[in-house]
Coordinates of C-alpha atoms and ligand atoms in Angstrom, one line a residue:
M1 CA -0.4 0.2 -0.2
T2 CA 1.1 3.4 -0.8
I3 CA 0.1 6.5 0.8
G4 CA 0.2 9.5 -1.6
C5 CA 2.0 12.6 0.3
A6 CA 1.1 15.0 -2.8
T7 CA -1.6 17.7 -2.5
D8 CA -4.1 17.1 -4.5
P9 CA -4.5 19.1 -7.6
P10 CA -6.8 22.0 -7.8
A11 CA -10.2 21.0 -8.3
Q12 CA -13.7 22.7 -9.1
P13 CA -15.7 22.8 -5.9
E14 CA -17.7 19.9 -4.9
G15 CA -20.9 19.7 -6.9
W16 CA -20.1 23.0 -8.9
D17 CA -22.1 22.0 -12.1
S18 CA -25.1 21.2 -10.3
A19 CA -27.3 23.8 -11.1
V20 CA -26.8 23.1 -14.8
A21 CA -26.7 19.5 -14.4
L22 CA -28.3 17.3 -17.7
R23 CA -29.8 14.1 -17.1
P24 CA -28.1 11.8 -19.0
A25 CA -29.7 9.3 -21.5
V26 CA -29.3 5.7 -20.0
D27 CA -27.2 3.4 -22.3
L28 CA -29.4 -0.2 -22.7
D29 CA -26.6 -1.5 -24.7
G30 CA -23.8 -3.5 -22.8
R31 CA -21.3 -3.6 -25.7
P32 CA -19.0 -0.6 -25.8
D33 CA -19.4 0.6 -29.6
V34 CA -23.0 0.7 -28.9
V35 CA -25.4 3.3 -27.6
E36 CA -28.7 2.5 -27.4
V37 CA -31.8 5.2 -25.7
D38 CA -35.1 5.2 -25.3
L39 CA -36.5 8.8 -26.1
T40 CA -40.1 9.4 -25.8
A41 CA -41.6 12.8 -26.8
R42 CA -44.3 13.9 -24.1
V43 CA -46.0 16.7 -22.7
E44 CA -44.8 17.2 -19.0
E45 CA -45.5 20.1 -16.3
L46 CA -42.4 21.6 -15.2
E47 CA -41.7 24.3 -13.0
I48 CA -39.3 26.9 -15.3
V49 CA -40.6 29.8 -13.0
P50 CA -41.0 28.9 -9.4
G51 CA -44.1 28.4 -8.2
K52 CA -45.6 28.1 -11.8
R53 CA -46.6 24.9 -13.7
T54 CA -45.5 24.8 -17.5
P55 CA -46.8 22.2 -19.8
A56 CA -43.9 21.7 -21.6
W57 CA -43.0 19.4 -24.9
T58 CA -40.4 17.4 -23.7
Y59 CA -38.5 14.5 -24.4
D60 CA -38.3 12.0 -21.5
G61 CA -39.7 14.4 -19.2
G62 CA -36.8 17.3 -19.2
L63 CA -36.1 20.3 -20.8
P64 CA -33.8 20.3 -22.3
G65 CA -34.3 16.5 -23.7
P66 CA -31.2 13.9 -22.1
L67 CA -27.6 13.8 -23.0
I68 CA -26.8 11.3 -25.1
R69 CA -23.0 10.6 -24.8
A70 CA -21.4 8.6 -27.4
R71 CA -17.4 8.0 -28.9
V72 CA -16.6 8.5 -32.4
G73 CA -17.3 5.6 -34.3
D74 CA -20.2 4.2 -31.9
R75 CA -23.8 3.0 -33.7
V76 CA -26.4 4.9 -31.9
I77 CA -29.6 3.4 -31.7
V78 CA -32.5 5.6 -30.6
N79 CA -35.9 4.0 -30.0
F80 CA -38.1 7.0 -30.0
R81 CA -41.8 7.1 -29.3
N82 CA -44.1 9.6 -30.1
E83 CA -46.7 10.3 -27.1
L84 CA -47.6 13.9 -28.3
S85 CA -51.0 14.8 -29.5
A86 CA -49.1 16.1 -33.1
P87 CA -47.1 14.1 -35.3
T88 CA -43.2 14.9 -35.0
T89 CA -39.8 13.3 -36.4
V90 CA -36.5 13.9 -34.9
H91 CA -33.8 15.3 -37.0
W92 CA -29.7 14.7 -35.6
H93 CA -28.6 18.1 -36.3
G94 CA -24.7 17.9 -37.3
V95 CA -25.0 14.2 -37.5
R96 CA -23.3 12.7 -40.7
L97 CA -25.9 10.0 -41.1
L98 CA -27.9 8.4 -43.6
A99 CA -30.6 10.2 -45.3
E100 CA -33.1 8.0 -44.1
M101 CA -32.3 8.4 -40.1
D102 CA -32.3 12.3 -40.9
G103 CA -35.8 13.2 -39.8
A104 CA -36.7 14.8 -42.6
P105 CA -40.1 14.6 -42.8
G106 CA -41.6 13.5 -46.2
H107 CA -38.4 12.7 -48.1
S108 CA -36.1 10.8 -45.6
Q109 CA -38.5 9.3 -43.2
A110 CA -42.5 9.8 -42.7
E111 CA -43.9 11.9 -39.9
T112 CA -44.4 9.7 -36.5
P113 CA -47.8 10.3 -35.9
P114 CA -48.9 10.4 -32.2
G115 CA -48.7 6.9 -30.2
G116 CA -46.4 5.9 -33.3
S117 CA -42.2 5.1 -33.1
F118 CA -39.3 5.0 -34.8
T119 CA -36.2 3.9 -34.6
Y120 CA -32.8 5.8 -35.1
D121 CA -29.9 3.8 -36.0
F122 CA -26.7 5.6 -37.1
V123 CA -23.1 5.8 -36.6
V124 CA -21.7 8.7 -35.0
L125 CA -18.6 9.8 -37.5
D126 CA -17.5 13.3 -36.2
A127 CA -16.3 14.2 -32.6
G128 CA -18.1 17.6 -31.6
L129 CA -21.4 18.6 -30.0
T130 CA -24.4 17.7 -31.8
W131 CA -28.3 18.0 -31.2
Y132 CA -31.5 16.7 -32.0
H133 CA -34.7 18.4 -32.1
P134 CA -38.1 17.9 -34.4
H135 CA -38.5 18.9 -38.2
V136 CA -42.5 18.8 -38.3
D137 CA -44.0 22.3 -37.1
S138 CA -40.3 22.9 -36.0
A139 CA -40.9 26.4 -34.7
V140 CA -43.8 25.4 -32.4
Q141 CA -42.5 22.2 -31.1
S142 CA -39.0 23.3 -30.6
G143 CA -40.2 26.2 -29.0
N144 CA -42.7 24.5 -26.7
G145 CA -39.3 22.5 -25.4
L146 CA -38.2 19.8 -27.6
Y147 CA -34.3 19.6 -28.1
G148 CA -31.7 18.0 -26.4
P149 CA -27.9 17.5 -26.8
L150 CA -25.8 14.2 -28.5
L151 CA -22.0 15.0 -27.3
V152 CA -19.8 12.9 -29.6
E153 CA -16.5 12.3 -27.8
D154 CA -13.3 11.6 -29.0
P155 CA -10.9 10.0 -26.6
G156 CA -7.7 11.1 -28.3
E157 CA -8.6 14.7 -27.5
P158 CA -6.2 16.0 -24.6
A159 CA -8.0 15.4 -21.4
A160 CA -6.5 18.3 -19.8
L161 CA -8.6 20.8 -22.0
G162 CA -10.6 22.0 -18.9
D163 CA -13.8 20.5 -16.9
E164 CA -16.4 20.0 -19.4
L165 CA -20.1 21.6 -19.2
V166 CA -22.5 20.9 -21.8
L167 CA -24.9 24.0 -22.2
V168 CA -28.2 24.0 -24.1
L169 CA -29.2 27.4 -24.4
S170 CA -33.1 28.3 -25.3
D171 CA -35.6 30.9 -24.6
I172 CA -39.4 30.7 -23.4
T173 CA -42.2 32.5 -22.4
V174 CA -44.3 31.5 -19.5
R175 CA -47.4 33.2 -19.1
D176 CA -48.7 34.2 -15.5
D177 CA -50.7 31.1 -15.1
G178 CA -47.8 29.1 -16.0
A179 CA -49.0 28.2 -19.7
L180 CA -46.8 28.3 -22.4
E181 CA -46.9 31.5 -24.4
D182 CA -49.3 30.9 -27.5
P183 CA -47.0 29.6 -30.5
D184 CA -48.3 32.1 -33.1
V185 CA -48.0 35.0 -31.0
G186 CA -47.4 38.4 -32.9
G187 CA -48.7 37.0 -35.9
N188 CA -47.1 37.7 -39.1
L189 CA -44.6 40.5 -37.4
G190 CA -43.8 37.6 -34.8
T191 CA -42.7 35.4 -37.5
L192 CA -41.1 37.9 -39.6
F193 CA -38.8 39.0 -36.7
G194 CA -38.8 35.3 -35.5
R195 CA -40.4 34.8 -31.9
E196 CA -37.8 34.9 -28.9
G197 CA -38.7 33.7 -25.6
D198 CA -38.4 36.4 -22.6
L199 CA -36.6 34.0 -20.3
L200 CA -33.0 32.7 -21.3
L201 CA -32.4 29.7 -20.2
V202 CA -29.4 27.4 -19.9
N203 CA -30.1 23.4 -19.8
G204 CA -33.4 24.7 -18.7
R205 CA -33.0 26.4 -15.9
V206 CA -33.4 30.6 -15.4
N207 CA -30.2 32.4 -14.4
P208 CA -28.3 29.1 -12.7
V209 CA -25.2 29.8 -10.7
I210 CA -22.1 27.6 -11.5
E211 CA -19.3 27.2 -8.9
A212 CA -16.1 27.5 -10.3
R213 CA -12.5 27.5 -8.8
A214 CA -10.7 30.7 -10.0
G215 CA -7.9 30.4 -12.5
L216 CA -9.2 26.4 -13.5
R217 CA -10.2 26.2 -16.7
Q218 CA -13.9 24.8 -17.9
R219 CA -14.5 23.7 -21.5
W220 CA -18.0 24.8 -22.1
R221 CA -19.8 23.0 -24.9
I222 CA -22.5 25.1 -26.3
V223 CA -25.3 24.6 -28.4
N224 CA -27.9 27.5 -29.3
A225 CA -31.4 25.2 -29.6
A226 CA -33.8 28.5 -29.2
R227 CA -36.2 28.8 -32.0
S228 CA -35.1 32.2 -33.1
R229 CA -32.8 33.7 -30.6
Y230 CA -29.0 34.8 -31.4
Y231 CA -26.8 34.2 -28.3
Q232 CA -23.7 36.7 -28.1
L233 CA -22.1 35.9 -24.6
A234 CA -19.6 37.7 -22.6
I235 CA -17.6 37.7 -19.4
T236 CA -16.3 41.5 -18.3
D237 CA -12.7 41.2 -18.3
H238 CA -12.2 37.9 -19.6
R239 CA -11.9 36.2 -23.1
F240 CA -12.5 32.7 -24.3
T241 CA -10.8 30.4 -26.3
R242 CA -12.8 28.9 -28.7
I243 CA -11.3 25.9 -29.8
G244 CA -14.3 24.1 -31.7
G245 CA -17.5 24.7 -33.7
D246 CA -20.1 22.8 -35.3
G247 CA -18.1 20.1 -36.4
G248 CA -15.4 19.4 -33.9
L249 CA -11.9 21.0 -33.1
L250 CA -10.9 23.9 -35.2
E251 CA -7.8 24.0 -37.3
H252 CA -6.0 25.8 -34.2
P253 CA -7.6 27.8 -31.4
V254 CA -8.7 31.5 -31.4
E255 CA -9.2 34.1 -28.6
T256 CA -12.4 35.9 -28.8
E257 CA -13.8 38.5 -26.4
M258 CA -17.6 36.9 -27.2
I259 CA -19.3 34.0 -28.3
L260 CA -21.9 34.4 -31.1
L261 CA -24.1 31.6 -31.6
T262 CA -26.9 31.8 -34.1
P263 CA -30.0 29.2 -33.8
G264 CA -28.3 25.7 -34.2
E265 CA -24.6 26.7 -34.3
R266 CA -22.3 25.0 -31.5
A267 CA -18.9 26.5 -29.9
D268 CA -16.7 24.6 -28.0
V269 CA -15.0 27.3 -25.3
L270 CA -12.4 27.2 -22.8
V271 CA -12.4 29.8 -20.3
A272 CA -10.8 30.3 -16.8
P273 CA -12.8 32.3 -14.4
R274 CA -10.9 34.9 -12.4
G275 CA -11.5 37.2 -9.4
A276 CA -11.5 37.2 -5.9
P277 CA -12.5 34.1 -3.8
G278 CA -16.1 34.3 -2.9
S279 CA -16.7 36.9 -6.1
T280 CA -19.5 36.0 -8.8
L281 CA -18.7 36.8 -12.4
S282 CA -21.8 37.2 -14.8
V283 CA -22.0 35.6 -17.9
R284 CA -23.8 38.4 -19.9
W285 CA -26.1 37.6 -23.1
V286 CA -24.9 40.9 -25.1
P287 CA -27.7 42.2 -27.5
Y288 CA -26.4 41.2 -31.3
D289 CA -28.6 43.3 -33.9
R290 CA -29.6 40.8 -36.2
G291 CA -32.1 43.5 -37.9
Y292 CA -34.3 46.3 -37.0
G293 CA -31.8 47.1 -34.0
A294 CA -30.6 44.5 -31.7
T295 CA -33.0 42.5 -31.5
F296 CA -35.8 44.8 -30.7
G297 CA -34.3 46.7 -28.0
R298 CA -33.8 44.1 -25.9
P299 CA -31.6 45.3 -23.0
E300 CA -28.5 43.1 -22.4
V301 CA -29.3 40.4 -19.5
E302 CA -27.3 37.7 -17.0
A303 CA -27.7 34.3 -18.8
F304 CA -26.1 32.8 -16.0
R305 CA -23.3 33.1 -13.0
L306 CA -20.3 31.9 -12.0
R307 CA -19.4 32.0 -8.3
L308 CA -15.8 31.6 -7.3
A309 CA -14.9 29.5 -4.4
D310 CA -13.3 30.7 -1.5
E311 CA -9.9 29.4 -2.5
P312 CA -6.8 30.8 -3.7
A313 CA -6.9 31.1 -7.5
A314 CA -5.4 27.7 -9.2
E315 CA -2.4 28.2 -11.1
D316 CA -2.4 28.6 -14.8
E317 CA -2.0 25.2 -16.3
P318 CA -0.6 25.4 -19.8
L319 CA -3.0 25.1 -22.6
P320 CA -2.3 21.5 -24.4
E321 CA -2.1 21.6 -28.2
V322 CA -5.8 21.4 -29.9
A323 CA -4.6 21.8 -33.5
R324 CA -6.5 19.9 -35.7
A325 CA -5.2 19.0 -39.5
I326 CA -8.1 20.0 -41.9
G327 CA -7.6 20.2 -45.3
A328 CA -9.1 23.3 -47.5
L329 CA -11.4 21.8 -49.7
D330 CA -10.6 22.2 -53.3
T331 CA -13.0 24.5 -55.2
A332 CA -11.2 24.4 -58.7
G333 CA -14.2 22.8 -60.9
A334 CA -16.7 23.1 -58.4
T335 CA -20.5 23.4 -59.6
R336 CA -22.1 26.7 -58.1
V337 CA -25.4 26.8 -56.2
D338 CA -26.8 30.3 -56.1
L339 CA -29.3 31.2 -53.5
K340 CA -31.3 34.3 -52.1
L341 CA -33.3 34.4 -49.1
T342 CA -36.4 36.1 -49.9
L343 CA -39.6 37.7 -48.8
R344 CA -43.0 37.6 -51.1
E345 CA -44.7 40.6 -50.4
G346 CA -48.9 40.0 -50.9
P347 CA -51.6 39.9 -48.5
G348 CA -52.6 36.8 -46.2
D349 CA -50.2 34.5 -44.1
L350 CA -46.5 36.0 -44.6
V351 CA -44.1 34.2 -46.7
M352 CA -40.3 33.6 -47.1
G353 CA -38.5 31.6 -49.6
I354 CA -35.7 30.5 -51.3
N355 CA -35.2 32.3 -54.7
G356 CA -38.7 33.9 -54.5
V357 CA -40.2 30.2 -53.8
A358 CA -41.5 28.8 -50.6
S359 CA -40.5 24.9 -49.5
W360 CA -43.6 23.5 -50.3
E361 CA -43.5 24.8 -54.1
A362 CA -40.3 24.1 -54.5
E363 CA -38.2 21.8 -56.6
P364 CA -35.2 20.1 -55.2
L365 CA -31.7 21.1 -56.5
V366 CA -29.7 18.3 -57.8
A367 CA -25.8 17.3 -57.1
A368 CA -23.9 14.1 -57.6
V369 CA -22.4 12.0 -54.6
G370 CA -18.7 13.0 -55.0
E371 CA -19.4 16.5 -56.6
T372 CA -18.1 19.6 -54.7
S373 CA -20.2 22.7 -54.8
V374 CA -19.9 26.4 -54.1
W375 CA -22.8 27.7 -52.5
T376 CA -23.6 31.4 -52.4
V377 CA -26.3 32.4 -50.2
E378 CA -27.6 36.3 -50.7
N379 CA -30.0 38.1 -48.1
T380 CA -32.1 39.8 -49.3
M381 CA -34.2 40.9 -46.6
A382 CA -33.1 42.8 -43.5
F383 CA -32.8 40.5 -40.9
D384 CA -29.8 37.9 -40.6
H385 CA -30.7 34.4 -41.3
P386 CA -28.6 31.2 -40.0
F387 CA -28.4 28.9 -42.8
H388 CA -28.1 25.1 -42.2
L389 CA -27.2 22.4 -44.7
H390 CA -28.6 19.0 -43.2
G391 CA -26.3 16.0 -43.5
F392 CA -22.9 17.4 -44.8
F393 CA -20.2 19.6 -43.3
F394 CA -19.2 22.6 -45.2
Q395 CA -16.1 24.9 -45.2
V396 CA -16.8 28.9 -44.9
L397 CA -15.4 31.1 -47.6
G398 CA -14.3 34.7 -47.6
E399 CA -15.6 37.3 -50.5
G400 CA -12.9 36.0 -52.7
G401 CA -13.7 32.6 -52.2
E402 CA -10.5 32.1 -50.3
P403 CA -11.2 29.9 -47.0
V404 CA -11.8 31.4 -43.6
R405 CA -9.0 30.9 -41.5
P406 CA -8.9 29.1 -38.8
L407 CA -10.5 26.3 -41.0
E408 CA -13.3 24.7 -39.6
W409 CA -16.2 22.1 -40.6
K410 CA -19.7 24.2 -40.2
D411 CA -23.2 23.2 -40.8
T412 CA -25.1 26.4 -39.9
V413 CA -23.6 29.8 -40.8
N414 CA -25.1 33.5 -40.4
V415 CA -26.4 35.5 -43.5
P416 CA -26.1 39.1 -42.0
V417 CA -28.3 41.7 -43.5
D418 CA -27.2 43.3 -47.2
G419 CA -24.6 40.2 -47.6
G420 CA -24.1 37.1 -48.1
A421 CA -22.5 34.1 -47.0
R422 CA -20.2 31.2 -49.2
F423 CA -19.2 27.9 -48.6
V424 CA -17.8 24.8 -50.1
V425 CA -19.2 21.1 -49.5
R426 CA -18.3 18.4 -50.9
Y427 CA -21.2 15.5 -51.1
D428 CA -20.1 12.4 -49.5
N429 CA -21.3 8.4 -50.3
R430 CA -24.7 9.6 -48.9
P431 CA -27.1 9.9 -51.4
G432 CA -31.0 11.2 -50.9
M433 CA -33.0 14.3 -49.7
W434 CA -31.6 16.7 -47.7
M435 CA -33.1 20.0 -46.6
F436 CA -31.4 23.1 -46.1
H437 CA -33.0 26.4 -44.4
C438 CA -32.7 29.3 -42.3
H439 CA -32.8 28.1 -38.5
I440 CA -34.7 30.7 -37.1
L441 CA -37.4 28.3 -37.1
D442 CA -40.2 30.7 -37.5
H443 CA -38.4 31.7 -40.9
A444 CA -38.0 28.0 -41.8
D445 CA -41.5 27.3 -41.2
A446 CA -43.1 30.1 -42.8
G447 CA -41.1 28.7 -46.7
M448 CA -37.3 29.7 -46.2
M449 CA -36.4 25.9 -46.7
G450 CA -35.2 23.9 -49.9
M451 CA -34.1 20.4 -50.6
L452 CA -31.1 19.0 -52.3
N453 CA -31.3 15.7 -53.7
V454 CA -27.8 13.9 -53.9
V455 CA -27.9 11.0 -56.4
R456 CA -25.2 8.4 -57.3
Ligands
C2O1 CU1 -31.3 21.7 -36.7 CU2 -33.5 21.4 -40.4 O1 -32.3 21.3 -38.4
CU2 CU1 -34.2 33.5 -41.6

């Protein structure tokens, strides 16, 4: 028997993350490379605001849904059951799976009716934080609480990056009687602006407090699961080291003052909180102008807090090497896709579209397996749009067509007002129908969506 005499390395305070703990999904399969979980969509009364009962739409009775953990290369089986009163599907945002597992109704799979079930079965090829949400009436269904994280871990990553937190950001409006806000509140104007909830939610909690040890790095794996809200986060006198995004690690880390996440985007960031022992740091939601002036004049607000333990700051640990070799996709000979994000003027319900055509009238684009394509998405509206392509990761290009550094794999990119976005994608061997759309879900449901048919 040996008795250690070294002092314990500095650690986060006991129970440091309990205020934002996510319920883990239970793996029903004993095999090391298979993760099998049950997932049921149903309404559950939750106490989101103290003293109020809110019938939220949930996966497995919680908001967000359970945290599914897998390792790169694992097979993931999800036994999904729909106990809602509406049809639904589950879309695995950021997973390169086969089209028939993508949860895109009418194209890759049928809607799962109330009382119905569907087994999702896929292999997770890429490390990173992905997430799941419905793809039927998605503004309403996600807005009512349906979303959850799927974290794909790479055992080869350096362990010493920081103590890990998965943070699912969203928002919601709870009325005085506890009911959820009418999903169509504000009519056409609500759709045009994109409906934001009044309350910011961090793992389903309002303004939670995370305990921290000053100087000790934390690794935040963040997804913006909000229906329409952009999340821009800052901590006074702190910088973040962004090491990853939608599709895993970046080519190399970058330092930033703020983290911007449009709906659907993910960020993998390191932060070492500093301050006097016992003090509190505010992680602020900072208004971002996505059209018509800073998100409708909403003031800056605290999203969550870090309370520093009554202990001296830990010494800085040097950051381990987190570089990743990513090759820039070759655009020579690439085909082109040119899209405009559009608003149709006229009476009746507000209709958005792509190239003037609403999703329900659109013919799919066609591409071939193995093809490399440069997409240019131009914004003709006075609102930003986060543009998402299903099934494939892309690399964002600058205005001159040059790759944006550091290179990273993305599946959602912001298209600013009076601007555009350009990216290059290569369709690997997964033919089928793939959606693309604005991830302001109010816009997607109003028609800003299209299909890409990748054929062999
Ligand atoms: Cu998260 Cu079709 O999207
Ligand atoms: Cu949009």
